[in-house]
mmCIF file of C-alpha atoms in Angstrom:
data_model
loop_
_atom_site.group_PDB
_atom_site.id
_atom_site.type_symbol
_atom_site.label_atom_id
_atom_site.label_comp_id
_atom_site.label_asym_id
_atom_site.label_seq_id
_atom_site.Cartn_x
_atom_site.Cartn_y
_atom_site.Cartn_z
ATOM 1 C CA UNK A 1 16.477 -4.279 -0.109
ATOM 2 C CA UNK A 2 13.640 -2.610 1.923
ATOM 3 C CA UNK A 3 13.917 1.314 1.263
ATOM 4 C CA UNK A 4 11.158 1.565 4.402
ATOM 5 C CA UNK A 5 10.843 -0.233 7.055
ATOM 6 C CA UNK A 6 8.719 -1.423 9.991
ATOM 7 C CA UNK A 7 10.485 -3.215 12.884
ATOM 8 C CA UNK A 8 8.006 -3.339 15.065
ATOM 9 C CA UNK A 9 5.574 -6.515 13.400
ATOM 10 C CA UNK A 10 3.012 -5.761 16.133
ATOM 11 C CA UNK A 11 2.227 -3.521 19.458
ATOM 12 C CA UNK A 12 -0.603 -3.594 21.716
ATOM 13 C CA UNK A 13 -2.018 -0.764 24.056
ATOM 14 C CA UNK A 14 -4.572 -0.080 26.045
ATOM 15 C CA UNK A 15 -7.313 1.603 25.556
ATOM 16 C CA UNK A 16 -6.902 5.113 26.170
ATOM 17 C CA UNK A 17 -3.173 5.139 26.436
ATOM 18 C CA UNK A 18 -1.183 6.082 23.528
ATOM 19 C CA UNK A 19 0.106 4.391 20.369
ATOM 20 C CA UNK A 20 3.445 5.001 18.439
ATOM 21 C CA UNK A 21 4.032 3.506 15.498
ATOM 22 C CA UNK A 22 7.600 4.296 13.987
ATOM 23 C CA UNK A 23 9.098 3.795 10.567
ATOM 24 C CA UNK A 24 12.815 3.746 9.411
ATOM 25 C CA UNK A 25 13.744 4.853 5.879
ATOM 26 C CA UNK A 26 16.776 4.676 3.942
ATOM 27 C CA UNK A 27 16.820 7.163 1.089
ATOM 28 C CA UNK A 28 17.184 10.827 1.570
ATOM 29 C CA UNK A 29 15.351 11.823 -1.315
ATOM 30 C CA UNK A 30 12.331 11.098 0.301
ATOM 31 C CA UNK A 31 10.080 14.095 0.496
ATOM 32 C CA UNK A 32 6.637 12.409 1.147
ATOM 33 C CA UNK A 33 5.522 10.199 3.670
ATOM 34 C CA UNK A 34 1.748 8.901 4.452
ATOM 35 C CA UNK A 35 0.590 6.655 7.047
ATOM 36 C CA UNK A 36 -2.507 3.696 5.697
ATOM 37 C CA UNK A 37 -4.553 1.924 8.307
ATOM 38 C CA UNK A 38 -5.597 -1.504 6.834
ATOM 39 C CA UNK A 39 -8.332 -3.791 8.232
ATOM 40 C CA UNK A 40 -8.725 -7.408 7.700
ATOM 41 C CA UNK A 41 -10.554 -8.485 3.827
ATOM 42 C CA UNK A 42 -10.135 -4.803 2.787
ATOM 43 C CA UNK A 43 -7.227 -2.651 1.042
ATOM 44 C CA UNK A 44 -5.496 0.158 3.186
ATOM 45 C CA UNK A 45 -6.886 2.912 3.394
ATOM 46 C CA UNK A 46 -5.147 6.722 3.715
ATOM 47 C CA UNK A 47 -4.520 8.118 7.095
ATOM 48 C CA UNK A 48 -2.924 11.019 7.174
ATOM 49 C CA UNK A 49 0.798 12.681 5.179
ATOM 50 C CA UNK A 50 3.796 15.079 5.689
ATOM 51 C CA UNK A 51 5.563 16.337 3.344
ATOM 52 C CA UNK A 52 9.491 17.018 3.979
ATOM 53 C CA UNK A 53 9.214 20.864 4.566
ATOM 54 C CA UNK A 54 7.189 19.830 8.028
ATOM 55 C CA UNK A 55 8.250 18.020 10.812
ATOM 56 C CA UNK A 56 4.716 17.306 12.816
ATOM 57 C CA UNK A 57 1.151 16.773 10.663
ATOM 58 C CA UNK A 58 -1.763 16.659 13.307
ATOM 59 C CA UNK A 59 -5.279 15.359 12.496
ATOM 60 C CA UNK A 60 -7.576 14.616 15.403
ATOM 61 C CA UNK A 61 -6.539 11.568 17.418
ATOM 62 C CA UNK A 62 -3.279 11.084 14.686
ATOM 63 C CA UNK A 63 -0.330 12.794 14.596
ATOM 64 C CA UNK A 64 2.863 12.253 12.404
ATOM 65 C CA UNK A 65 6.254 13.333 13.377
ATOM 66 C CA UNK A 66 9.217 13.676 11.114
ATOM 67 C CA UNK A 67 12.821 13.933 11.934
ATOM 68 C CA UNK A 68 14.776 13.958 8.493
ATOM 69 C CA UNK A 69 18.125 13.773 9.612
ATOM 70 C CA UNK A 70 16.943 10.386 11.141
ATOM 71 C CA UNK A 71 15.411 9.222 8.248
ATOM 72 C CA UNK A 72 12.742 8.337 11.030
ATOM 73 C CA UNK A 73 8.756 9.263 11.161
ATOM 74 C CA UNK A 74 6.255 7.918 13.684
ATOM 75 C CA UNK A 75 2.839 7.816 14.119
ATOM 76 C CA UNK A 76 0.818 8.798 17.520
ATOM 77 C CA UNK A 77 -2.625 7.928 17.987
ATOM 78 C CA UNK A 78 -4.073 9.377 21.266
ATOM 79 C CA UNK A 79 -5.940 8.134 23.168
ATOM 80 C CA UNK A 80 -6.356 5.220 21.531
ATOM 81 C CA UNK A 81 -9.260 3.317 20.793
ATOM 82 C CA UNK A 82 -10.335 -0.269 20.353
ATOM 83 C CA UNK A 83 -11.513 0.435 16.609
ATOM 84 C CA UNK A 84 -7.800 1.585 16.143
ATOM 85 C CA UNK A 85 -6.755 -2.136 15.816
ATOM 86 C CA UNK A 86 -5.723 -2.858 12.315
ATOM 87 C CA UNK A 87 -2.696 -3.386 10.354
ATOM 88 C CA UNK A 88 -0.432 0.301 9.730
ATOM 89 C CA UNK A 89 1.948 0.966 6.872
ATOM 90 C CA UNK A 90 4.082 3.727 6.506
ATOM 91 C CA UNK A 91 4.724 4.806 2.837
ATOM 92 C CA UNK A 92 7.498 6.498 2.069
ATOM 93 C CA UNK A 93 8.539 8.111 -1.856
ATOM 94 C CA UNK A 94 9.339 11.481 -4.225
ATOM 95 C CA UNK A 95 5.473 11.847 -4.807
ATOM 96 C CA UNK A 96 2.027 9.913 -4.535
ATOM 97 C CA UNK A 97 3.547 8.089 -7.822
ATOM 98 C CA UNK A 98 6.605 6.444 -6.700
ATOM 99 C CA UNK A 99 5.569 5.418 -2.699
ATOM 100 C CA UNK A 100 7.454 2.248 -1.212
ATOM 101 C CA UNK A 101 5.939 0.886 1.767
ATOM 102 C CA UNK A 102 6.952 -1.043 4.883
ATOM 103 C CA UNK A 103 5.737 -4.356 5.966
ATOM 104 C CA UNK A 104 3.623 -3.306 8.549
ATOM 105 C CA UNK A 105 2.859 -3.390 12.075
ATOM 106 C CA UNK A 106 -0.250 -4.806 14.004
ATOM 107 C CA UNK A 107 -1.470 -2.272 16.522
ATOM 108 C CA UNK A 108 -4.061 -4.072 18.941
ATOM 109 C CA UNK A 109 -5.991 -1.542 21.144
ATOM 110 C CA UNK A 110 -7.177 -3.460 24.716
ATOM 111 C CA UNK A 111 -10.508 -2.540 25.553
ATOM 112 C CA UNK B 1 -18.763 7.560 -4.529
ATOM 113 C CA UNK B 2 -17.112 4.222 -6.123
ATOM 114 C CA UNK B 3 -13.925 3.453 -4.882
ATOM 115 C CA UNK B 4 -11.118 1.168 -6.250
ATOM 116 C CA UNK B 5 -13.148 -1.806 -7.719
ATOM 117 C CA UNK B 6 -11.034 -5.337 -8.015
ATOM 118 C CA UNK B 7 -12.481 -9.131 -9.163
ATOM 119 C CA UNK B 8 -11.985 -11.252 -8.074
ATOM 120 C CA UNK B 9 -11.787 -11.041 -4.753
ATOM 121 C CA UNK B 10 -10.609 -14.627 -4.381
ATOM 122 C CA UNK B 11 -9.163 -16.903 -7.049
ATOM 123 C CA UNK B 12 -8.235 -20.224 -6.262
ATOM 124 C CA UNK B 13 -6.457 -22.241 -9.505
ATOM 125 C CA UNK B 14 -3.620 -25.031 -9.797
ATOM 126 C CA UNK B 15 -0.002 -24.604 -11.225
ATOM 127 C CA UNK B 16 -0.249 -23.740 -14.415
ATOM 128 C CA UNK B 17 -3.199 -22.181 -15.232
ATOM 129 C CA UNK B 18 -3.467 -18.054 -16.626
ATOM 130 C CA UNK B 19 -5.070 -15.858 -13.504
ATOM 131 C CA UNK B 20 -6.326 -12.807 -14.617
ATOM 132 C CA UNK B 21 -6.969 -10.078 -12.081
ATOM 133 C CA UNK B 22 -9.039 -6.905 -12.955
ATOM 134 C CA UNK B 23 -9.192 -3.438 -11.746
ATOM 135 C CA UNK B 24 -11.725 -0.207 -11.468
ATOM 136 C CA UNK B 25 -9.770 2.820 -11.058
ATOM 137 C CA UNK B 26 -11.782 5.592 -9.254
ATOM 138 C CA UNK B 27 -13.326 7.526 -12.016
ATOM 139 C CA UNK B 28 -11.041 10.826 -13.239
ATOM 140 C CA UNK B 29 -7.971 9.369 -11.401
ATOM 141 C CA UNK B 30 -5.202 9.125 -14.329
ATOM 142 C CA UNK B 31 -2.834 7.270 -12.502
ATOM 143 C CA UNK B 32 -2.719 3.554 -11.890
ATOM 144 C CA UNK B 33 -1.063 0.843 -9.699
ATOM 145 C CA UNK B 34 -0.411 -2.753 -9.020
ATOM 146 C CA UNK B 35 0.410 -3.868 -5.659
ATOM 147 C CA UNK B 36 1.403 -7.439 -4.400
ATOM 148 C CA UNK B 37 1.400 -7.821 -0.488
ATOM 149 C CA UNK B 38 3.958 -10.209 1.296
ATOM 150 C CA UNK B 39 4.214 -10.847 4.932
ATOM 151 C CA UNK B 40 8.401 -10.714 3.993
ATOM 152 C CA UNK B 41 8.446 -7.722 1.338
ATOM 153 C CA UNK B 42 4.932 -5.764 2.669
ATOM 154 C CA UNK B 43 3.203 -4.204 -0.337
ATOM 155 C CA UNK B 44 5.150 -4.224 -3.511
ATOM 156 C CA UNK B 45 5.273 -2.469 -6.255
ATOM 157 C CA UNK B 46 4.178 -4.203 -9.200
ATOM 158 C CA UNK B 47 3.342 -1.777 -12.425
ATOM 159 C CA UNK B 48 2.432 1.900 -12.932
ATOM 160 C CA UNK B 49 0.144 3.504 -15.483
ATOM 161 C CA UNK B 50 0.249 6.913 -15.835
ATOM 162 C CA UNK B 51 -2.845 7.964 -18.460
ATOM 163 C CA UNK B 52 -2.764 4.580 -19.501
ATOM 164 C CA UNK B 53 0.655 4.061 -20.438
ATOM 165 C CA UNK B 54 2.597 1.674 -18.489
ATOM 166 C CA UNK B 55 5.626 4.307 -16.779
ATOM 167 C CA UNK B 56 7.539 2.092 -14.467
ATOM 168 C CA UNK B 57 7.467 -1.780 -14.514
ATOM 169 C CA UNK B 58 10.341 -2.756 -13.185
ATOM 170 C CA UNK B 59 8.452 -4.343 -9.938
ATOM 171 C CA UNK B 60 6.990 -7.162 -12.252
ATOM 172 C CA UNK B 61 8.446 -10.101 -11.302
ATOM 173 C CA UNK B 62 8.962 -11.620 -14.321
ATOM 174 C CA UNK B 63 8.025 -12.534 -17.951
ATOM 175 C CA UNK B 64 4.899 -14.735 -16.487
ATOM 176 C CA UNK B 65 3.319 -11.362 -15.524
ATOM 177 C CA UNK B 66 1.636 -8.849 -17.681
ATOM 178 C CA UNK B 67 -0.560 -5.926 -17.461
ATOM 179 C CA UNK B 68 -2.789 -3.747 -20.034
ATOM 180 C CA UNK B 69 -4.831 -0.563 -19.296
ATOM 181 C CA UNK B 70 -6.650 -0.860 -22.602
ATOM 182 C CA UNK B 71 -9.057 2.631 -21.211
ATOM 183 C CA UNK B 72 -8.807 5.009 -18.341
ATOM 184 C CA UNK B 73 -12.031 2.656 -16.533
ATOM 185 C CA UNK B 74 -9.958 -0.889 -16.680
ATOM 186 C CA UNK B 75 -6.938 -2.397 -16.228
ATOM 187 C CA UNK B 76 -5.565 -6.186 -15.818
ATOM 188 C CA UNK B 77 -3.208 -8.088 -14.422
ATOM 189 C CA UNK B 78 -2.012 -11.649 -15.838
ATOM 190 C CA UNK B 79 -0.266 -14.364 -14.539
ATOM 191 C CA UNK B 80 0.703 -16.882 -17.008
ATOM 192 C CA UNK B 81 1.558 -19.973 -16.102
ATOM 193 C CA UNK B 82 0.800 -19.290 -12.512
ATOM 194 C CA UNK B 83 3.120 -20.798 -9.621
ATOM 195 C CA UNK B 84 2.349 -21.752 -6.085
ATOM 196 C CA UNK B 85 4.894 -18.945 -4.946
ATOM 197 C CA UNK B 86 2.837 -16.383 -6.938
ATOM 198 C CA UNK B 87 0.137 -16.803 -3.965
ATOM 199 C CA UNK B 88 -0.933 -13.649 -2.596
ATOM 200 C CA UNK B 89 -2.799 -10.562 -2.671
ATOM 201 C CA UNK B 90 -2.670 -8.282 -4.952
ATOM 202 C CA UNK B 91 -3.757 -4.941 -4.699
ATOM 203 C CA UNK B 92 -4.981 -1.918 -7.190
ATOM 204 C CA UNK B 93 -4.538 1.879 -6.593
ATOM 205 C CA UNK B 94 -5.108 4.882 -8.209
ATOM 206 C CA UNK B 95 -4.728 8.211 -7.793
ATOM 207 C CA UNK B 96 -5.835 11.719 -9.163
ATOM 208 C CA UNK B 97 -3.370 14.288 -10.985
ATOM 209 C CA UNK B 98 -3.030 16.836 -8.241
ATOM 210 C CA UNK B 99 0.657 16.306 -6.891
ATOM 211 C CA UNK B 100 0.423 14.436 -3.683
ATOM 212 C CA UNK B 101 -2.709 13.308 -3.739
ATOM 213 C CA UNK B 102 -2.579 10.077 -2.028
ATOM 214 C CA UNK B 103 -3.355 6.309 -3.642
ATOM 215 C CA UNK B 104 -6.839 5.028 -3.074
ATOM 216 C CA UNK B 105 -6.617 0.998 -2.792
ATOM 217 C CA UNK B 106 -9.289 -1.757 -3.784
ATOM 218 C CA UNK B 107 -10.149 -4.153 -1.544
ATOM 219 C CA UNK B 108 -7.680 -6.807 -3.101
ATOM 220 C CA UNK B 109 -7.789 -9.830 -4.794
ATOM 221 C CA UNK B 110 -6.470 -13.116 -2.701
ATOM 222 C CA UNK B 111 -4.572 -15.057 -5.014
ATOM 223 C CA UNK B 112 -4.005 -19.133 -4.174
ATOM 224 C CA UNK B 113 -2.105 -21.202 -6.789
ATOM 225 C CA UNK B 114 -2.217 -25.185 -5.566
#
């Protein structure tokens, strides 16, 4: 069974406006969470982390919120831009060696 | 510098035949990963090396798969015989030894078995 998931397959925005990406996980022993950003023909590539002692990461445009007791972290992207179209997964594990990921959501940024 | 280097990055074989898949870590990472992505499961676990040893491969499917990480510079992946419903892409990560450093993917290999 999926330990993180997606439910959101795809969301589009305009440009400018803001994106949030979410992502649902199941086990509580979860204390590290990263967000990858995957274009088409390539692999994913890293975005941006929190570890379980924070509840908000920030790094320029991105921001990732966690709420623990929900099992729940999203991902904001503002303002949004057309080159922010790609595929997101949210990664979710007990360290950068044991990370199970979501299916992904397509975020499509209208110009 | 060099990322995560994979070949191919398409393979296109009938039923049957042995794929092999290869893999660059990123030089001084010690820890290594295969990855299968799904649109049902997402990206799956496959096989972790840890300094070359395999540590957890309880993601590999089944007897038809195998993987070796004869030196810290190379690893592979083996499918043998290969089935249509192993089609595909597979993806390789690695990662350094600082504790939450986060996994550095190849570009992926697109696997079709006719």
């Amino acid at each position: 069974d999926q330990q993180v998931k997606q439910n959101s397959p795809s969301l589009s925005v305009q440009e400018g406006r803001i994106s949030i990406l979410n992502c649902d996980y199941t086990n509580s022993m979860f204390d590290y969470f990263l967000w990858y950003k995957k274009y088409p023909a390539e692999g994913p590539t890293f975005l941006i982390s929190i570890s379980s002692i924070k509840d908000k990461n920030e790094d320029g445009r991105f921001t990732v919120f966690l709420n623990k007791s929900a099992k729940h972290l999203s991902l904001h992207i503002v303002p949004s831009q057309p080159g922010d179209s790609a595929v997101y997964f949210c990664a979710a594990g007990t360290g950068a060696n044991n990370l199970f990921f979501g299916t992904g959501t397509r975020l499509t940024v209208i110009p | 510098d060099a990322g995560v280097i994979q070949s191919p990055r398409h393979e296109v074989t009938e039923m049957g035949q042995e794929v092999t898949l290869r893999c660059k870590p990123i030089s001084g990472h010690n820890s290594l990963f295969w990855y299968r992505q799904t649109m049902m499961r997402g990206l799956e676990l496959l096989i972790y090396f840890n300094n070359n040893v395999p540590i957890d491969d309880s993601g590999m499917p089944e007897d038809r798969f195998s993987a070796k990480m004869p030196n810290a510079s190379f690893s592979t992946l083996k499918i043998q015989p290969s089935e249509p419903r192993d089609s595909a892409v597979y993806f390789c990560a690695s990662t350094g030894t600082h504790s939450n450093q986060p996994q550095h993917f190849g570009d992926g290999t697109r696997l079709s078995i006719l």
